[in-house]
C-alpha atoms as a printed R data frame, in Angstrom:
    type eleno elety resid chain resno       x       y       z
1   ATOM     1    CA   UNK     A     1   0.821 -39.814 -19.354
2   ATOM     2    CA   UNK     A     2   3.910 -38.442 -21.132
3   ATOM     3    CA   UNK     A     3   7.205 -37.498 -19.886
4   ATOM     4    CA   UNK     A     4   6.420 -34.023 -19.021
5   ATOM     5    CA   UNK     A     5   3.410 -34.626 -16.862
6   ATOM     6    CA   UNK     A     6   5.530 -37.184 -14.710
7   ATOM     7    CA   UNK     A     7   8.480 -34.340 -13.764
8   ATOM     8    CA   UNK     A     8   5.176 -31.792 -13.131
9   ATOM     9    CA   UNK     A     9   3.611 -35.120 -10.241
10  ATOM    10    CA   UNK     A    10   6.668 -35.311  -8.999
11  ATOM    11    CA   UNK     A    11   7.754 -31.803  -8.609
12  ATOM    12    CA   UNK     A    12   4.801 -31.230  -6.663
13  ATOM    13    CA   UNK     A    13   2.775 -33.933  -6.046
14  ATOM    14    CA   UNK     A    14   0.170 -32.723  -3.688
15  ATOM    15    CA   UNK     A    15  -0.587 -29.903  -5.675
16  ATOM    16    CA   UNK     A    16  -1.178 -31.487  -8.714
17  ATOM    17    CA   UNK     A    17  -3.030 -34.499  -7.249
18  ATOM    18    CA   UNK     A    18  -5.298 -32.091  -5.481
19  ATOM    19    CA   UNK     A    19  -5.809 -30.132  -8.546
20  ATOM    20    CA   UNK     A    20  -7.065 -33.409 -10.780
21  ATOM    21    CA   UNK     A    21  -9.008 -34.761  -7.842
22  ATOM    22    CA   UNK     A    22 -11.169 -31.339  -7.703
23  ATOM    23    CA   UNK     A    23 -11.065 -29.876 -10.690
24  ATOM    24    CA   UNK     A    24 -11.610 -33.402 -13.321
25  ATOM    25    CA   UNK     A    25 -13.394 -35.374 -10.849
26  ATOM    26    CA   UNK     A    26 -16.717 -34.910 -12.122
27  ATOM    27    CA   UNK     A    27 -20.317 -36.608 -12.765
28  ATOM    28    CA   UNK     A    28 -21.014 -36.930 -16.665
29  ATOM    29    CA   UNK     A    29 -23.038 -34.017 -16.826
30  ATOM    30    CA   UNK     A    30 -20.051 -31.920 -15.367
31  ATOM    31    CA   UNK     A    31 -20.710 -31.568 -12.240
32  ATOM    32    CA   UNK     A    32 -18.236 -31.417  -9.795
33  ATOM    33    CA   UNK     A    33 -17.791 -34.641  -7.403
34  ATOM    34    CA   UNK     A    34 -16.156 -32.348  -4.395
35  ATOM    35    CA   UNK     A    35 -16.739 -28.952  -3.202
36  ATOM    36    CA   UNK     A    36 -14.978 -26.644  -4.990
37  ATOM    37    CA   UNK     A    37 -14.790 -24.404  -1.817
38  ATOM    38    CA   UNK     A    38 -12.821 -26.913   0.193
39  ATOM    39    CA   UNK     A    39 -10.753 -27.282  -2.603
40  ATOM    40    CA   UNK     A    40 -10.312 -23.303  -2.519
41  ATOM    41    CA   UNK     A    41  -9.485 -23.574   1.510
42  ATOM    42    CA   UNK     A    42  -7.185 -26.233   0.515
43  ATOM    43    CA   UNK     A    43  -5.558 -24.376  -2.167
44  ATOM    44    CA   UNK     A    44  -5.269 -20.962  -0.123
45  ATOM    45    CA   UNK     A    45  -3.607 -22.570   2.784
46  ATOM    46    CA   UNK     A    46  -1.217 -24.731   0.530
47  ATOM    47    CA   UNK     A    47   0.001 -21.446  -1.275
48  ATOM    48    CA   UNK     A    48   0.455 -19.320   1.513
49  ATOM    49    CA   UNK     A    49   3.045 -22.180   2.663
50  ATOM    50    CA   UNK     A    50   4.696 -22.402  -0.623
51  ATOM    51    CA   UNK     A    51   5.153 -18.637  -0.972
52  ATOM    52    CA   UNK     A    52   5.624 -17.595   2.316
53  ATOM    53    CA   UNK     A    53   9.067 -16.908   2.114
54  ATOM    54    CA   UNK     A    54   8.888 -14.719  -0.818
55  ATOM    55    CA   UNK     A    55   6.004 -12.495   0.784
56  ATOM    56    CA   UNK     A    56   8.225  -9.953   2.981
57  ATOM    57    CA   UNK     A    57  10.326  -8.484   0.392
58  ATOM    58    CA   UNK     A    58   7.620  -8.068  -1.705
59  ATOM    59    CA   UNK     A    59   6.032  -6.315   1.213
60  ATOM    60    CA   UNK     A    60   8.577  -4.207   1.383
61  ATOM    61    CA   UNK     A    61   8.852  -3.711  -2.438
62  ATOM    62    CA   UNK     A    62   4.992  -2.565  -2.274
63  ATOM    63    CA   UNK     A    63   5.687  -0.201   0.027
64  ATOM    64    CA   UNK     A    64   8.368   1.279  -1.232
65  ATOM    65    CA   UNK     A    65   6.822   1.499  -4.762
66  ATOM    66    CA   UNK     A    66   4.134   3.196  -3.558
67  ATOM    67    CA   UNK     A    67   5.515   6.025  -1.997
68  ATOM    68    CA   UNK     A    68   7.521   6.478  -5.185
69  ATOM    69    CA   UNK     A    69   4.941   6.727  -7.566
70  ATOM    70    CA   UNK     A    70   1.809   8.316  -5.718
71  ATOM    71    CA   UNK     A    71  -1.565   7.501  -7.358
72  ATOM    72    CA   UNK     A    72  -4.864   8.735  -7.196
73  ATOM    73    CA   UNK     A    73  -7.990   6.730  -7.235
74  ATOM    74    CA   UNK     A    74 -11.588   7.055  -8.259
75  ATOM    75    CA   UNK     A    75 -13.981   8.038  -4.906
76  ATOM    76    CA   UNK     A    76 -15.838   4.662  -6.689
77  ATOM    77    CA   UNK     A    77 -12.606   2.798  -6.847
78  ATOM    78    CA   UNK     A    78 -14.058  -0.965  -7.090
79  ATOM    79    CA   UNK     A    79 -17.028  -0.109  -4.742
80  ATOM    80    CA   UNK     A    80 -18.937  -3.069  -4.918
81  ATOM    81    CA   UNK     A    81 -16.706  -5.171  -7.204
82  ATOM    82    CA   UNK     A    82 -16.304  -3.202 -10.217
83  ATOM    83    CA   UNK     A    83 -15.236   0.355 -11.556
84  ATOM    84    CA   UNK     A    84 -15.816   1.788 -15.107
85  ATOM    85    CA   UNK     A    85 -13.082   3.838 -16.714
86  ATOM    86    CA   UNK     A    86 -12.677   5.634 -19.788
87  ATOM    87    CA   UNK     A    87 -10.027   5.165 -22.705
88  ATOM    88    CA   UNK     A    88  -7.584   7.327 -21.400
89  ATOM    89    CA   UNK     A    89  -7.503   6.642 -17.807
90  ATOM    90    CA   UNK     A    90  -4.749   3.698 -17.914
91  ATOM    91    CA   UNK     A    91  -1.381   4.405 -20.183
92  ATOM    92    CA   UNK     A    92  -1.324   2.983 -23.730
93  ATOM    93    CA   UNK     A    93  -5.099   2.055 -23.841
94  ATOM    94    CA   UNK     A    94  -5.327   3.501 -27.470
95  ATOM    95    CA   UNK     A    95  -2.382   1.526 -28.455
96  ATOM    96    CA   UNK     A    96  -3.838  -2.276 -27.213
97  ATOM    97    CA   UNK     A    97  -6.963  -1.570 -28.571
98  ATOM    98    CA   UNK     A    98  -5.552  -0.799 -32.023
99  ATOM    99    CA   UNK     A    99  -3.013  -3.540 -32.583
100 ATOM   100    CA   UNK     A   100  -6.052  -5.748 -30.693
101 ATOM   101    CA   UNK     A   101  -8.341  -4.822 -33.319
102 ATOM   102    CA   UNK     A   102  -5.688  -5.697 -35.717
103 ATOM   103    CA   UNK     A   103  -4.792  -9.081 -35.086
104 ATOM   104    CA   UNK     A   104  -8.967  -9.446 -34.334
105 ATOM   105    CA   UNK     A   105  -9.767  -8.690 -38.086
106 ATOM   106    CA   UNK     A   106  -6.545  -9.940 -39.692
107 ATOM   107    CA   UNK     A   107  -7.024 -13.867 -37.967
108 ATOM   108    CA   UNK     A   108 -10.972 -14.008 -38.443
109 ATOM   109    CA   UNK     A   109 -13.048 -16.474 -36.973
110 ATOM   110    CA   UNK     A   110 -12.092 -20.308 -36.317
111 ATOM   111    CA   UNK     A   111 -15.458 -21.911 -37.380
112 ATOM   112    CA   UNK     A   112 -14.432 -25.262 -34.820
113 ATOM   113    CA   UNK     A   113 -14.713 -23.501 -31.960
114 ATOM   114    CA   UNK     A   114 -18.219 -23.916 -29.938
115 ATOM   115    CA   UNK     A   115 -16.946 -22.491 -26.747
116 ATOM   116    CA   UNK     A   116 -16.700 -18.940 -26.499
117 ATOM   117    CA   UNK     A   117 -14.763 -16.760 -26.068
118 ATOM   118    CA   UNK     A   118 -11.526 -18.164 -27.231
119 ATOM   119    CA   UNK     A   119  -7.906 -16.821 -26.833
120 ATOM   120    CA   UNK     A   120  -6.727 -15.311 -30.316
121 ATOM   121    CA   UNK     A   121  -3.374 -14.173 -28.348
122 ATOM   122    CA   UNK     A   122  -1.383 -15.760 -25.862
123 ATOM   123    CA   UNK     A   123   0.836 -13.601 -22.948
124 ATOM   124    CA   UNK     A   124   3.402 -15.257 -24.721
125 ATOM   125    CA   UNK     A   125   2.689 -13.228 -27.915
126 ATOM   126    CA   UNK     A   126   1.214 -10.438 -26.413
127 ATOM   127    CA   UNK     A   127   3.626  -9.778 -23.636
128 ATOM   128    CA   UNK     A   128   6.427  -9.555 -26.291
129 ATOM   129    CA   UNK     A   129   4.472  -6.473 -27.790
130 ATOM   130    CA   UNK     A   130   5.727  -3.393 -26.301
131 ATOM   131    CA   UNK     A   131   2.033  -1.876 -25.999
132 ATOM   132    CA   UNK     A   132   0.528  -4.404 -24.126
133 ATOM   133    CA   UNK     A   133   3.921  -5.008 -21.837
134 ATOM   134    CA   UNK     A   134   3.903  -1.775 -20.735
135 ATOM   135    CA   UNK     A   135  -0.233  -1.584 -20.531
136 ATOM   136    CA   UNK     A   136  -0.101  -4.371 -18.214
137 ATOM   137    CA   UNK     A   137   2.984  -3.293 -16.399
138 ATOM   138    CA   UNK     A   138   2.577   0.254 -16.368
139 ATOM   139    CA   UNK     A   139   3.185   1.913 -12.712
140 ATOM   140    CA   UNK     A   140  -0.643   3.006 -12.427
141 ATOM   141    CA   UNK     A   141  -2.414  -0.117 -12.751
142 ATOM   142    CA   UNK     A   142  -0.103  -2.030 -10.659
143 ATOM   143    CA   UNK     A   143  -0.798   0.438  -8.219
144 ATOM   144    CA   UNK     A   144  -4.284   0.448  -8.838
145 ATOM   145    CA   UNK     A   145  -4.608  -4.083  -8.614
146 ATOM   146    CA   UNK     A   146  -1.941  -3.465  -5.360
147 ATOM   147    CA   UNK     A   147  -4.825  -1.309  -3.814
148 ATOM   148    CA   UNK     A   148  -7.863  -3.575  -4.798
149 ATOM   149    CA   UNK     A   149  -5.941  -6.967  -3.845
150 ATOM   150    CA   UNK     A   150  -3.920  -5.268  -0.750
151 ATOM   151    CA   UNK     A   151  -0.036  -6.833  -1.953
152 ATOM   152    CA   UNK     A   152   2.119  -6.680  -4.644
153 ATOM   153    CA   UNK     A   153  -0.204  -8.580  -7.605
154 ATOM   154    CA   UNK     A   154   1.001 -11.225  -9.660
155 ATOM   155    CA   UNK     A   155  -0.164 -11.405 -13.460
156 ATOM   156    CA   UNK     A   156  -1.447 -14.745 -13.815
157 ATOM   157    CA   UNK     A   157  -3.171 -14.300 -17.546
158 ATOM   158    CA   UNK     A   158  -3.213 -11.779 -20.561
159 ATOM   159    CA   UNK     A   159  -5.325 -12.823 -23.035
160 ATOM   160    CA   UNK     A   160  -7.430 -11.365 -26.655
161 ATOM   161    CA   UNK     A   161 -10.721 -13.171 -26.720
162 ATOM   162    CA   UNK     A   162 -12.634 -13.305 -29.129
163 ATOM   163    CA   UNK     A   163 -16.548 -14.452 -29.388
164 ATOM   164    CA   UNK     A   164 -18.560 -15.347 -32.207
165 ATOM   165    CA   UNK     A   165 -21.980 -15.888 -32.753
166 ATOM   166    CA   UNK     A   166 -23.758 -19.053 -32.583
167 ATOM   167    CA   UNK     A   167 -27.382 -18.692 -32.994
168 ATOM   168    CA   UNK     A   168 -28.640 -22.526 -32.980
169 ATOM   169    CA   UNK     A   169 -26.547 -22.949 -29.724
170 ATOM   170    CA   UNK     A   170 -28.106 -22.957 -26.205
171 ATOM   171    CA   UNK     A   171 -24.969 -20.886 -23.793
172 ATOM   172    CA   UNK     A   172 -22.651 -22.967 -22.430
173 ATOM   173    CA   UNK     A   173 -19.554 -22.881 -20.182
174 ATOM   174    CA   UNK     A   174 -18.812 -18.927 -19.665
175 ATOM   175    CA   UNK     A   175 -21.388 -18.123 -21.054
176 ATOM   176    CA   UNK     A   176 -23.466 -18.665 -18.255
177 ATOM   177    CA   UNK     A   177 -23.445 -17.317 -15.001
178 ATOM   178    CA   UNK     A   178 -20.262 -18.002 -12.889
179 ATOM   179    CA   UNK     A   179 -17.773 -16.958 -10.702
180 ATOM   180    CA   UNK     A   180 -14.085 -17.741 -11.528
181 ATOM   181    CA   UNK     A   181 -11.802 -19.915  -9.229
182 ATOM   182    CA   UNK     A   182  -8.737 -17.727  -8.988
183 ATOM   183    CA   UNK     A   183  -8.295 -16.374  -5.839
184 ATOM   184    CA   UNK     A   184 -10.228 -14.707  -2.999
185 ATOM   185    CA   UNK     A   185  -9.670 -11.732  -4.664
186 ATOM   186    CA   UNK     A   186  -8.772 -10.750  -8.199
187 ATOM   187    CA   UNK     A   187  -8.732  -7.321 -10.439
188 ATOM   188    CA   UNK     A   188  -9.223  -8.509 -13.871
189 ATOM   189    CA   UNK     A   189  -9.285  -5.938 -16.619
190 ATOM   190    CA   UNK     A   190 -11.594  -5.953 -19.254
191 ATOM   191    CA   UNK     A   191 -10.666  -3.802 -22.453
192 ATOM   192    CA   UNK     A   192 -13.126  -3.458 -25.151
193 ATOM   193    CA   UNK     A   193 -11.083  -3.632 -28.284
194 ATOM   194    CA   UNK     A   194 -14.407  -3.710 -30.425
195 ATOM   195    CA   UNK     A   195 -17.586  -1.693 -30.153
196 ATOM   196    CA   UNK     A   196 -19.740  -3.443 -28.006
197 ATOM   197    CA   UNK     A   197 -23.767  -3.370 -27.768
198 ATOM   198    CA   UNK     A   198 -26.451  -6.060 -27.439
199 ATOM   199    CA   UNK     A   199 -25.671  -7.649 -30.732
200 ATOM   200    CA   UNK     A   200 -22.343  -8.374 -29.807
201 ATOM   201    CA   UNK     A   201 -22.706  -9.953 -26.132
202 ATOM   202    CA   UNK     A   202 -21.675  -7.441 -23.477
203 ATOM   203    CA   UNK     A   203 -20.173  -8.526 -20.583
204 ATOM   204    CA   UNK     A   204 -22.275  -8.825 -18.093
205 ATOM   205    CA   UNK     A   205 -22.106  -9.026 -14.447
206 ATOM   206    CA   UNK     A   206 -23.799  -8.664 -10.641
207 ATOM   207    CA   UNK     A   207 -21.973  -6.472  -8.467
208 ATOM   208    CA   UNK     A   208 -20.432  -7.599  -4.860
209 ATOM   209    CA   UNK     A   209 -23.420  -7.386  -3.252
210 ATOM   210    CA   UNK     A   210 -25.957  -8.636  -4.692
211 ATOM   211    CA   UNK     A   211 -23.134 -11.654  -5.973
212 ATOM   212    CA   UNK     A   212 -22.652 -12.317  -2.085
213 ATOM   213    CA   UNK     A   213 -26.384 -13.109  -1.819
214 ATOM   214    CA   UNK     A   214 -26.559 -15.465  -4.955
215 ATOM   215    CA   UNK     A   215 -23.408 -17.672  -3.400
216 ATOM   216    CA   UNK     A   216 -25.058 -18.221  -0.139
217 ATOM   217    CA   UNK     A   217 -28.389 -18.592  -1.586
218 ATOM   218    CA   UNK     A   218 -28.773 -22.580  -0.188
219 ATOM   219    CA   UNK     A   219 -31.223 -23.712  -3.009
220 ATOM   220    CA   UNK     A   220 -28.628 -22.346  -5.473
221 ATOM   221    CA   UNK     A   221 -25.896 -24.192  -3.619
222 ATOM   222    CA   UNK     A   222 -22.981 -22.635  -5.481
223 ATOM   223    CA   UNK     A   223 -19.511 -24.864  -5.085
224 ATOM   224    CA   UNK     A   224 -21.165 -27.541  -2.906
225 ATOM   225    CA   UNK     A   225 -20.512 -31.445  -3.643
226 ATOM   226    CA   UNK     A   226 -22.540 -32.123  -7.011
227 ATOM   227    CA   UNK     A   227 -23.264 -28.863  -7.766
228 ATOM   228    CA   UNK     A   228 -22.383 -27.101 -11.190
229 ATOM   229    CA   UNK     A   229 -20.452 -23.877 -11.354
230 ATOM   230    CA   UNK     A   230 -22.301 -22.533 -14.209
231 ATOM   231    CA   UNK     A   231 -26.080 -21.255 -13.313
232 ATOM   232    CA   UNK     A   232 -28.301 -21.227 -15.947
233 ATOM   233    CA   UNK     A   233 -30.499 -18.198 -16.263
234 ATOM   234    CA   UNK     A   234 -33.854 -20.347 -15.490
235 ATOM   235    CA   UNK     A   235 -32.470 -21.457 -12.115
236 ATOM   236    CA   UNK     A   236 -31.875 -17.563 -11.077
237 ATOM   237    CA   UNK     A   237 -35.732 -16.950  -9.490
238 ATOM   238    CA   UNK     A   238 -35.804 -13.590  -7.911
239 ATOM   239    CA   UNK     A   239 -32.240 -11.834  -8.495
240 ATOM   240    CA   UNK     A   240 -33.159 -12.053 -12.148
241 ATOM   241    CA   UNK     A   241 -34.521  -9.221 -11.501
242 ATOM   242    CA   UNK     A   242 -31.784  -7.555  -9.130
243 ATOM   243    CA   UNK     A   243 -29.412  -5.087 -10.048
244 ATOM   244    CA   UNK     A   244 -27.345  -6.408 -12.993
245 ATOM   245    CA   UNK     A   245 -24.432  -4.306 -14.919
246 ATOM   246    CA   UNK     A   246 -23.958  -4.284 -18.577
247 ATOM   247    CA   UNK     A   247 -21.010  -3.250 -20.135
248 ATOM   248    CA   UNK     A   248 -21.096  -1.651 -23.902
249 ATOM   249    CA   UNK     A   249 -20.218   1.083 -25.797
250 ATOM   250    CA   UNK     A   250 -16.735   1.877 -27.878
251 ATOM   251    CA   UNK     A   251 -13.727   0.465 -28.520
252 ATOM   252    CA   UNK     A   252 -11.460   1.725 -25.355
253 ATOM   253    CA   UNK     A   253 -13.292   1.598 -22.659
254 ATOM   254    CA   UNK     A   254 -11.819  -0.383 -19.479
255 ATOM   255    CA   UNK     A   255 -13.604  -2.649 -16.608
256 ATOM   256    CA   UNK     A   256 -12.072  -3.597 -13.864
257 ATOM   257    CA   UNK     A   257 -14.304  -6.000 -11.936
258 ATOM   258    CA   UNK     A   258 -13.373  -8.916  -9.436
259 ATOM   259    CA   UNK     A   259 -14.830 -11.689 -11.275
260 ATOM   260    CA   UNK     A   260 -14.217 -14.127  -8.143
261 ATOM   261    CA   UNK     A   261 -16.805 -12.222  -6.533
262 ATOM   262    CA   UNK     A   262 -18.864 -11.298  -9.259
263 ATOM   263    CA   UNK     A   263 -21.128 -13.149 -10.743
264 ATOM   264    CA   UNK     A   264 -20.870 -13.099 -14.394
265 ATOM   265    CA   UNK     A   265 -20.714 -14.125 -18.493
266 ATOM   266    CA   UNK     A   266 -19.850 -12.906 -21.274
267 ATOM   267    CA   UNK     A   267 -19.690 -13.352 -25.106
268 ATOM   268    CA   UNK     A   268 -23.348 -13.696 -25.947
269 ATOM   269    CA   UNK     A   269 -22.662 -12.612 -29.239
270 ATOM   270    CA   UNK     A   270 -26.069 -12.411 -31.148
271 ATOM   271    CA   UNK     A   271 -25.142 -11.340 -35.027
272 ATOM   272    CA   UNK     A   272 -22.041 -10.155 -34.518
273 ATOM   273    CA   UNK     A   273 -18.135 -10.705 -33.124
274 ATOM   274    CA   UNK     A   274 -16.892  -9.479 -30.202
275 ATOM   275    CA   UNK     A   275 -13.167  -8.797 -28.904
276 ATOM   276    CA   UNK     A   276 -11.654  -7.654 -25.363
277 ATOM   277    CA   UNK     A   277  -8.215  -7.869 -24.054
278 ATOM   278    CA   UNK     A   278  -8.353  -9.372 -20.494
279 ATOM   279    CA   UNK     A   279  -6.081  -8.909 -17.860
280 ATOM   280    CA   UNK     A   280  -5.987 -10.771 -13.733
281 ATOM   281    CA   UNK     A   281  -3.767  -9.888 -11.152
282 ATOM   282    CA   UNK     A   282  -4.168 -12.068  -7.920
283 ATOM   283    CA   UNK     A   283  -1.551 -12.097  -4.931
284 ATOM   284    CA   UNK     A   284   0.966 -14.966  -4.930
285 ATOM   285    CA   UNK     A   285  -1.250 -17.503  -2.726
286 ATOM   286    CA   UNK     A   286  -3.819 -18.159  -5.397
287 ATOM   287    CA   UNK     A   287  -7.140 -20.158  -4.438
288 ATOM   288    CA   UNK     A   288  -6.422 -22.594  -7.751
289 ATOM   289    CA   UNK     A   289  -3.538 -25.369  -7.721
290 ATOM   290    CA   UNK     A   290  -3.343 -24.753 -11.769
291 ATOM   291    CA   UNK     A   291   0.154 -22.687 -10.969
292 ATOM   292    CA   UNK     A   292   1.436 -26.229  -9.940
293 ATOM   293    CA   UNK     A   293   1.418 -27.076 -13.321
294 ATOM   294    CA   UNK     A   294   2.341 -23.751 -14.402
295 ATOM   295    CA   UNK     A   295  -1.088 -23.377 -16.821
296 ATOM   296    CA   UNK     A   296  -1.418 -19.624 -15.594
297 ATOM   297    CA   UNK     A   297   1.021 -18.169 -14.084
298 ATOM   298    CA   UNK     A   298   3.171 -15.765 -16.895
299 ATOM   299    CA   UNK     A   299   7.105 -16.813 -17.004
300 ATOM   300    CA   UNK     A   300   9.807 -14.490 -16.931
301 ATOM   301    CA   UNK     A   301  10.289 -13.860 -20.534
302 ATOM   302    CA   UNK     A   302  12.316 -10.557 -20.453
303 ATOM   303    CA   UNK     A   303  15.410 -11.301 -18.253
304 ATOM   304    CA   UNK     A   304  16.238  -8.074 -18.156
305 ATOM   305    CA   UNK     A   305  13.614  -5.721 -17.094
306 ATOM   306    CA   UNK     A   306  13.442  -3.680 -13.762
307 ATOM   307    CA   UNK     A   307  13.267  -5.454 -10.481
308 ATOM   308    CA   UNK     A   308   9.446  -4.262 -10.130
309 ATOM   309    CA   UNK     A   309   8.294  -5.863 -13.358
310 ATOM   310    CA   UNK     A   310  10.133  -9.382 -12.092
311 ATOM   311    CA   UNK     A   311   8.380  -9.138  -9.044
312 ATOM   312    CA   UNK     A   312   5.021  -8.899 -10.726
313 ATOM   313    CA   UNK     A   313   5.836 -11.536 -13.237
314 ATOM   314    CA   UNK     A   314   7.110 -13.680 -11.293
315 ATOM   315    CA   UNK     A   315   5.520 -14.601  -7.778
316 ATOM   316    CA   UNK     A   316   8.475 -16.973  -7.010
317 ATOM   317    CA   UNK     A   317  11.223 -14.271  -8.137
318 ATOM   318    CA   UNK     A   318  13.475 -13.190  -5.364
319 ATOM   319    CA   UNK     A   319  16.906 -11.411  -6.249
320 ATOM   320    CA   UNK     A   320  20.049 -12.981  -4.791
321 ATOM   321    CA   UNK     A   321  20.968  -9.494  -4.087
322 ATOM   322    CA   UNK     A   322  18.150  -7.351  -2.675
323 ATOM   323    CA   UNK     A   323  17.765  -4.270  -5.543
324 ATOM   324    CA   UNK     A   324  18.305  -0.526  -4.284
325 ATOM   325    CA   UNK     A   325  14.264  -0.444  -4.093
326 ATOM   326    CA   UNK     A   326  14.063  -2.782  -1.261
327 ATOM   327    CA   UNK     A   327  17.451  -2.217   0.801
328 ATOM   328    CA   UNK     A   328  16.579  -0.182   4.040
């Protein structure tokens, strides 16, 4: 264990102990050892107590932001999980999407790689370009992942994925049906940065619903003791044939789908490559211990930008000196 593991155990031991004991405690064909929903109780309740202190200005901030920048929503807004939009619904869509597509063809493929997708682009890199900054930060989709997860969000990942195909190879990992251990909530944001169709993998997902039905299905037994958190296709029985969304078409379009409660995979990429710039905003008390070793949650890299974007950023931020925005 090297020196900067130690000071991350003993900043916060609990967490991180926690976190290993769930999360790398598994049997040797991955399964995990403990119930991943306990350790999602666990990690909820732990949160809330770490953050609690931060939660009523950013209350206030919400508020306050809100009535400052009115929004409208789609009558569909994330009915059931999930809402389509088009390319010019969300500010500087055409802008991610181009320099996406650019890095995409300019880096190529990394032949190692089995699991897919894989992050071309970090938030470190990403968030220092001034199109995706101010796609992620822009004041209509905070407003629209404040209305979805009902408080100010927190970014906790940016990332350019992309998938390759890999014909000889059975789907592993995400590609196979999942939910992801975030939060209780979360409004990830899918952009497609290349044309997408059959070839390429779509992404591909059940809505709320029919999702809520698969996770309490007890001969599935999703996030008991022992159980895997992947489902392989042969194991779904009858909601193979339920309701089940695929999203293609061109470059541009934009998904936002709560993939904690929403079953789904992605990157089946058949003959061709596949890219899409993903986004997740959760609320500060995350169901995941990973922000106790800081693996997701985005650090304050631009000191001085607005309160509001801080406040996102940063779920432990609070200003010595409340800003204008919050002062009654």
């Amino acid at each position: 264990m090297n020196l900067q593991k130690i000071n991350k155990l003993l900043k916060d031991p609990i967490g991180i102990g926690l976190y290993f004991l769930f999360e790398k405690w598994r049997t040797q064909d991955g399964r995990r050892v403990l119930s991943t929903n306990l350790y999602k109780k666990l990690a909820k309740r732990i949160n809330r107590r770490k953050y609690f202190r931060f939660q009523p200005a950013r209350d206030r901030f919400l508020k306050q932001f809100l009535e400052q920048h009115p929004t409208e929503y789609p009558n569909n807004f994330m009915q059931d999980g999930w809402t389509l939009f088009e390319q010019d619904y969300f500010p500087h869509t055409a802008d991610v999407v181009r320099l996406g597509k650019e890095m995409f063809e300019a880096r190529g493929a990394d032949v190692s790689r089995k699991v897919m997708p894989y992050s071309i682009a970090h938030f470190d890199e990403l968030l220092n370009i001034d199109a995706f900054y101010q796609f992620a930060f822009s004041e209509k989709m905070i407003a629209h992942a404040a209305k979805y997860i009902g408080e100010y969000p927190v970014l906790v990942s940016i990332e350019l994925l992309r998938s390759d195909p890999k014909p000889e190879q059975a789907w592993i990992e995400s590609q196979q049906l999942h939910l992801d251990v975030i939060d209780s909530k979360v409004f990830r944001v899918v952009v497609l940065v290349s044309d997408v169709d059959e070839q390429n993998g779509p992404f591909t997902f059940y809505p709320a619903s029919v999702s809520d039905k698969i996770k309490r299905d007890k001969k599935i037994k999703y996030g008991s003791p022992l159980s895997s958190m992947n489902i392989e296709d042969a194991r779904m029985g009858d909601y193979a044939n339920e309701d089940i969304v695929e999203i293609s078409g061109q470059a541009g379009k934009v998904l936002t789908v709560d993939t904690c409660n929403c079953f789904h995979y992605g990157s089946r990429a058949k003959s061709r490559s596949r890219c899409v710039l993903m986004l997740s905003y959760a609320s500060p008390a995350l169901e995941n211990l990973r922000g106790s070793m800081k693996l997701d949650l985005i650090p304050d890299i631009r000191a001085s930008d607005p309160e509001f974007v801080k406040l996102v950023k940063d779920k432990e931020y609070m200003p010595t000196e409340a800003p204008s925005i919050l002062q009654d």
